[in-house]
CSV table of C-alpha atoms in Angstrom, one decimal:
chain,number,residue,atom,x,y,z
C,1,GLU,CA,61.8,-17.7,7.8
C,2,ALA,CA,65.0,-16.4,6.4
C,3,GLN,CA,66.2,-13.6,8.6
C,4,VAL,CA,68.9,-11.7,10.4
C,5,THR,CA,68.3,-11.5,14.1
C,6,GLN,CA,69.9,-8.9,16.4
C,7,ASN,CA,69.6,-8.6,20.1
C,8,PRO,CA,68.8,-6.6,22.0
C,9,ARG,CA,66.6,-4.1,20.2
C,10,TYR,CA,67.2,-1.4,22.8
C,11,LEU,CA,70.1,-1.0,25.1
C,12,ILE,CA,70.9,1.8,27.6
C,13,THR,CA,74.3,1.6,29.3
C,14,VAL,CA,76.9,3.7,31.0
C,15,THR,CA,80.3,4.8,29.8
C,16,GLY,CA,82.9,2.1,30.1
C,17,LYS,CA,80.7,-0.9,30.7
C,18,LYS,CA,81.5,-3.6,28.2
C,19,LEU,CA,78.6,-4.8,26.0
C,20,THR,CA,77.9,-7.2,23.2
C,21,VAL,CA,75.2,-7.0,20.5
C,22,THR,CA,74.5,-10.4,19.0
C,23,CYS,CA,73.7,-11.1,15.4
C,24,SER,CA,72.7,-14.3,13.8
C,25,GLN,CA,71.6,-15.2,10.3
C,26,ASN,CA,69.9,-18.5,9.1
C,27,MET,CA,70.5,-18.0,5.4
C,28,ASN,CA,74.0,-19.6,5.2
C,29,HIS,CA,75.5,-16.3,4.1
C,30,GLU,CA,79.2,-16.0,3.9
C,31,TYR,CA,79.3,-12.2,4.2
C,32,MET,CA,78.2,-10.3,7.3
C,33,SER,CA,78.7,-6.7,8.4
C,34,TRP,CA,77.9,-4.1,11.0
C,35,TYR,CA,76.7,-0.6,10.3
C,36,ARG,CA,75.8,2.3,12.5
C,37,GLN,CA,73.2,4.9,11.5
C,38,ASP,CA,73.4,8.5,12.6
C,39,PRO,CA,71.1,11.4,11.5
C,40,GLY,CA,72.4,13.1,8.3
C,41,LEU,CA,75.2,10.6,7.9
C,42,GLY,CA,73.3,7.6,6.5
C,43,LEU,CA,74.7,4.2,7.3
C,44,ARG,CA,78.4,3.7,7.9
C,45,GLN,CA,80.2,0.4,7.9
C,46,ILE,CA,82.0,-0.6,11.1
C,47,TYR,CA,83.3,-4.1,10.4
C,48,TYR,CA,82.6,-6.8,7.9
C,49,SER,CA,83.5,-10.5,7.5
C,50,MET,CA,83.8,-12.3,4.2
C,51,ASN,CA,83.7,-15.7,5.9
C,52,VAL,CA,84.5,-17.6,9.1
C,53,GLU,CA,87.6,-16.3,10.9
C,54,VAL,CA,88.0,-13.4,8.3
C,55,THR,CA,87.1,-9.9,9.5
C,56,ASP,CA,88.1,-6.5,8.2
C,57,LYS,CA,87.6,-2.9,9.2
C,58,GLY,CA,85.0,-0.7,7.6
C,59,ASP,CA,84.9,3.1,7.6
C,60,VAL,CA,84.4,3.6,11.4
C,61,PRO,CA,86.0,0.7,13.3
C,62,GLU,CA,87.4,2.6,16.3
C,63,GLY,CA,86.0,1.5,19.6
C,64,TYR,CA,84.5,-1.7,18.2
C,65,LYS,CA,85.5,-5.4,18.0
C,66,VAL,CA,83.9,-8.3,16.1
C,67,SER,CA,84.5,-12.0,15.9
C,68,ARG,CA,83.4,-14.6,13.4
C,69,LYS,CA,83.9,-18.0,14.9
C,70,GLU,CA,80.8,-19.5,13.2
C,71,LYS,CA,79.2,-18.8,9.9
C,72,ARG,CA,75.9,-17.8,11.3
C,73,ASN,CA,77.0,-15.5,14.2
C,74,PHE,CA,78.8,-12.1,14.0
C,75,PRO,CA,78.7,-10.3,17.4
C,76,LEU,CA,79.6,-6.7,17.9
C,77,ILE,CA,81.6,-5.9,21.0
C,78,LEU,CA,82.1,-2.5,22.6
C,79,GLU,CA,84.8,-3.0,25.2
C,80,SER,CA,84.5,0.5,26.7
C,81,PRO,CA,81.5,2.3,25.3
C,82,SER,CA,81.5,6.1,25.1
C,83,PRO,CA,78.6,8.5,24.5
C,84,ASN,CA,79.7,9.1,20.9
C,85,GLN,CA,78.8,5.5,20.2
C,86,THR,CA,75.1,6.2,20.9
C,87,SER,CA,73.6,5.2,17.6
C,88,LEU,CA,71.3,2.8,15.8
C,89,TYR,CA,73.2,-0.3,14.8
C,90,PHE,CA,72.4,-2.8,12.0
C,91,CYS,CA,73.8,-6.2,11.3
C,92,ALA,CA,73.5,-7.4,7.7
C,93,SER,CA,74.4,-10.4,5.6
C,94,ARG,CA,74.4,-11.5,2.0
C,95,ILE,CA,75.8,-14.3,-0.2
C,96,SER,CA,79.3,-13.5,-1.4
C,97,GLN,CA,78.7,-14.6,-4.9
C,98,GLY,CA,77.1,-12.3,-7.4
C,99,PRO,CA,77.4,-8.5,-7.7
C,100,ASN,CA,73.7,-8.0,-7.3
C,101,SER,CA,73.1,-9.8,-4.1
C,102,PRO,CA,71.4,-7.3,-1.7
C,103,LEU,CA,72.2,-7.0,2.0
C,104,HIS,CA,69.6,-8.4,4.3
C,105,PHE,CA,69.4,-6.4,7.5
C,106,GLY,CA,68.4,-7.1,11.0
C,107,ASN,CA,65.8,-5.0,12.8
C,108,GLY,CA,68.4,-2.8,14.4
C,109,THR,CA,69.7,-2.1,17.9
C,110,ARG,CA,69.3,1.3,19.4
C,111,LEU,CA,72.1,1.9,21.8
C,112,THR,CA,72.3,4.8,24.3
C,113,VAL,CA,75.5,5.4,26.2
C,114,THR,CA,75.2,7.8,29.1
R,1,ALA,CA,86.9,6.0,-3.0
R,2,GLN,CA,83.2,5.8,-3.8
R,3,LYS,CA,80.6,8.3,-2.7
R,4,ILE,CA,76.8,8.5,-2.8
R,5,THR,CA,75.0,11.8,-2.7
R,6,GLN,CA,71.3,12.3,-2.0
R,7,THR,CA,70.5,16.0,-2.3
R,8,GLN,CA,66.9,16.0,-1.0
R,9,PRO,CA,66.7,15.7,2.8
R,10,GLY,CA,63.0,15.7,2.6
R,11,MET,CA,60.2,15.6,0.1
R,12,PHE,CA,56.4,15.7,0.0
R,13,VAL,CA,54.2,13.9,-2.6
R,14,GLN,CA,50.5,13.7,-3.0
R,15,GLU,CA,49.0,10.3,-2.7
R,16,LYS,CA,48.6,8.5,-6.1
R,17,GLU,CA,51.2,10.8,-7.8
R,18,ALA,CA,54.7,9.7,-8.9
R,19,VAL,CA,57.8,10.9,-7.2
R,20,THR,CA,61.5,10.8,-8.1
R,21,LEU,CA,64.2,10.6,-5.4
R,22,ASP,CA,67.6,11.7,-6.6
R,23,CYS,CA,70.9,9.8,-6.2
R,24,THR,CA,74.2,10.6,-7.7
R,25,TYR,CA,77.4,8.6,-7.2
R,26,ASP,CA,81.1,8.9,-7.7
R,27,THR,CA,83.4,6.0,-8.5
R,28,SER,CA,86.3,5.2,-10.8
R,29,ASP,CA,85.2,1.6,-11.1
R,30,GLN,CA,83.6,0.3,-14.2
R,31,SER,CA,81.8,-2.5,-12.5
R,32,TYR,CA,79.5,-1.6,-9.7
R,33,GLY,CA,76.0,-2.1,-8.4
R,34,LEU,CA,73.4,0.4,-7.2
R,35,PHE,CA,70.8,-0.4,-4.6
R,36,TRP,CA,67.8,1.4,-3.0
R,37,TYR,CA,66.5,0.7,0.5
R,38,LYS,CA,63.4,1.8,2.4
R,39,GLN,CA,63.4,2.5,6.1
R,40,PRO,CA,60.0,3.0,7.6
R,41,SER,CA,59.5,4.6,11.0
R,42,SER,CA,59.7,1.1,12.6
R,43,GLY,CA,63.4,1.2,11.7
R,44,GLU,CA,64.0,-1.9,9.6
R,45,MET,CA,65.9,-1.6,6.3
R,46,ILE,CA,64.0,-3.1,3.3
R,47,PHE,CA,65.7,-3.8,0.0
R,48,LEU,CA,63.7,-2.3,-3.0
R,49,ILE,CA,65.6,-2.5,-6.2
R,50,TYR,CA,69.0,-3.1,-7.8
R,51,GLN,CA,70.8,-1.8,-10.9
R,52,GLY,CA,74.1,-3.2,-12.3
R,53,SER,CA,76.5,-0.9,-14.1
R,54,TYR,CA,76.4,-3.1,-17.2
R,55,ASP,CA,72.6,-3.5,-17.2
R,56,GLU,CA,71.3,-1.9,-20.4
R,57,GLN,CA,67.7,-1.6,-19.2
R,58,ASN,CA,66.5,0.3,-16.2
R,59,ALA,CA,65.5,-1.9,-13.3
R,60,THR,CA,61.8,-2.2,-12.3
R,61,GLU,CA,60.2,-3.8,-9.4
R,62,GLY,CA,56.4,-3.3,-9.2
R,63,ARG,CA,55.8,0.4,-8.5
R,64,TYR,CA,59.6,1.1,-8.2
R,65,SER,CA,61.8,1.8,-11.1
R,66,LEU,CA,65.3,3.1,-11.3
R,67,ASN,CA,66.2,5.8,-13.8
R,68,PHE,CA,69.8,4.9,-14.5
R,69,GLN,CA,71.9,7.5,-16.4
R,70,LYS,CA,75.4,6.1,-16.4
R,71,ALA,CA,77.1,9.1,-18.1
R,72,ARG,CA,75.7,11.4,-15.5
R,73,LYS,CA,76.4,9.0,-12.7
R,74,SER,CA,72.8,9.2,-11.4
R,75,ALA,CA,70.5,6.4,-10.3
R,76,ASN,CA,67.2,8.0,-9.3
R,77,LEU,CA,64.4,6.0,-7.8
R,78,VAL,CA,60.9,6.6,-9.2
R,79,ILE,CA,57.9,5.5,-7.2
R,80,SER,CA,54.7,5.5,-9.2
R,81,ALA,CA,51.2,5.9,-7.7
R,82,SER,CA,52.4,6.8,-4.2
R,83,GLN,CA,50.7,5.3,-1.2
R,84,LEU,CA,50.6,6.4,2.4
R,85,GLY,CA,52.7,3.4,3.3
R,86,ASP,CA,55.5,4.8,1.1
R,87,SER,CA,56.2,7.4,3.7
R,88,ALA,CA,59.7,6.5,4.9
R,89,MET,CA,63.4,7.2,4.6
R,90,TYR,CA,65.0,6.1,1.4
R,91,PHE,CA,68.6,5.3,1.0
R,92,CYS,CA,70.7,4.9,-2.2
R,93,ALA,CA,73.7,2.7,-1.9
R,94,MET,CA,76.6,1.5,-4.1
R,95,ARG,CA,78.9,-1.4,-4.1
R,96,SER,CA,81.9,-1.9,-6.4
R,97,ASN,CA,84.5,-4.7,-6.6
R,98,ASN,CA,87.4,-2.4,-6.2
R,99,ALA,CA,86.1,-0.9,-3.0
R,100,GLY,CA,86.2,-4.3,-1.3
R,101,ASN,CA,82.6,-5.0,-2.1
R,102,MET,CA,81.6,-2.6,0.7
R,103,LEU,CA,78.1,-1.1,0.4
R,104,THR,CA,78.3,2.7,0.7
R,105,PHE,CA,75.2,4.6,1.6
R,106,GLY,CA,74.0,8.1,0.9
R,107,GLY,CA,72.5,10.3,3.6
R,108,GLY,CA,68.9,9.4,2.8
R,109,THR,CA,65.8,11.2,1.7
R,110,ARG,CA,62.7,11.4,3.9
R,111,LEU,CA,59.6,11.0,1.8
R,112,MET,CA,56.2,12.0,3.2
R,113,VAL,CA,53.0,11.1,1.3
R,114,LYS,CA,50.1,13.4,1.8
R,115,PRO,CA,46.5,12.1,1.7
């Protein structure tokens, strides 16, 4: 089944403790991205990657890191999480070609930083 | 910069009736795409429908149709014959070539279908 897989689904951590949210897609998509969703703000892009070894900042990159060593994986790293990073996070992917290619989303990771 | 505005934070609709969810956008680009996503209470994001800026006809996908008015920069989602399972958050989004192909989302509309 074609899908984007994020892990974990739920994560509770404490301020300053490094964490990684994994994302993997099996559709051979070139483009991958991370979003955070907060009430009233919709989804805001954190980082995106057009292909392997190519990453760029989105609208809200502060406090996050990403890497794209392989086409299928795009982990999100919080080196020193803070309470304002408590949010619902989505990984997404799509083919690069074609303006109408929709984003395929993972099921989300709900992160709580205390 | 591109911007998406959804002015209806929440809406009710009676089961089996049609409902329109509003979306307006702002961009200086001529080539762009508009998307609608559904987010049920379980949290996943489900792609519903797409409209390209150069498409002459309004997009349709089953019970979903997009009322695209380019001059007014609006791309409203119409759901016909509402079902209880349509209760969810709905997000309008836009992508344009000149904005780095980034998908920009509106704040969403929560639709509640009454039996």
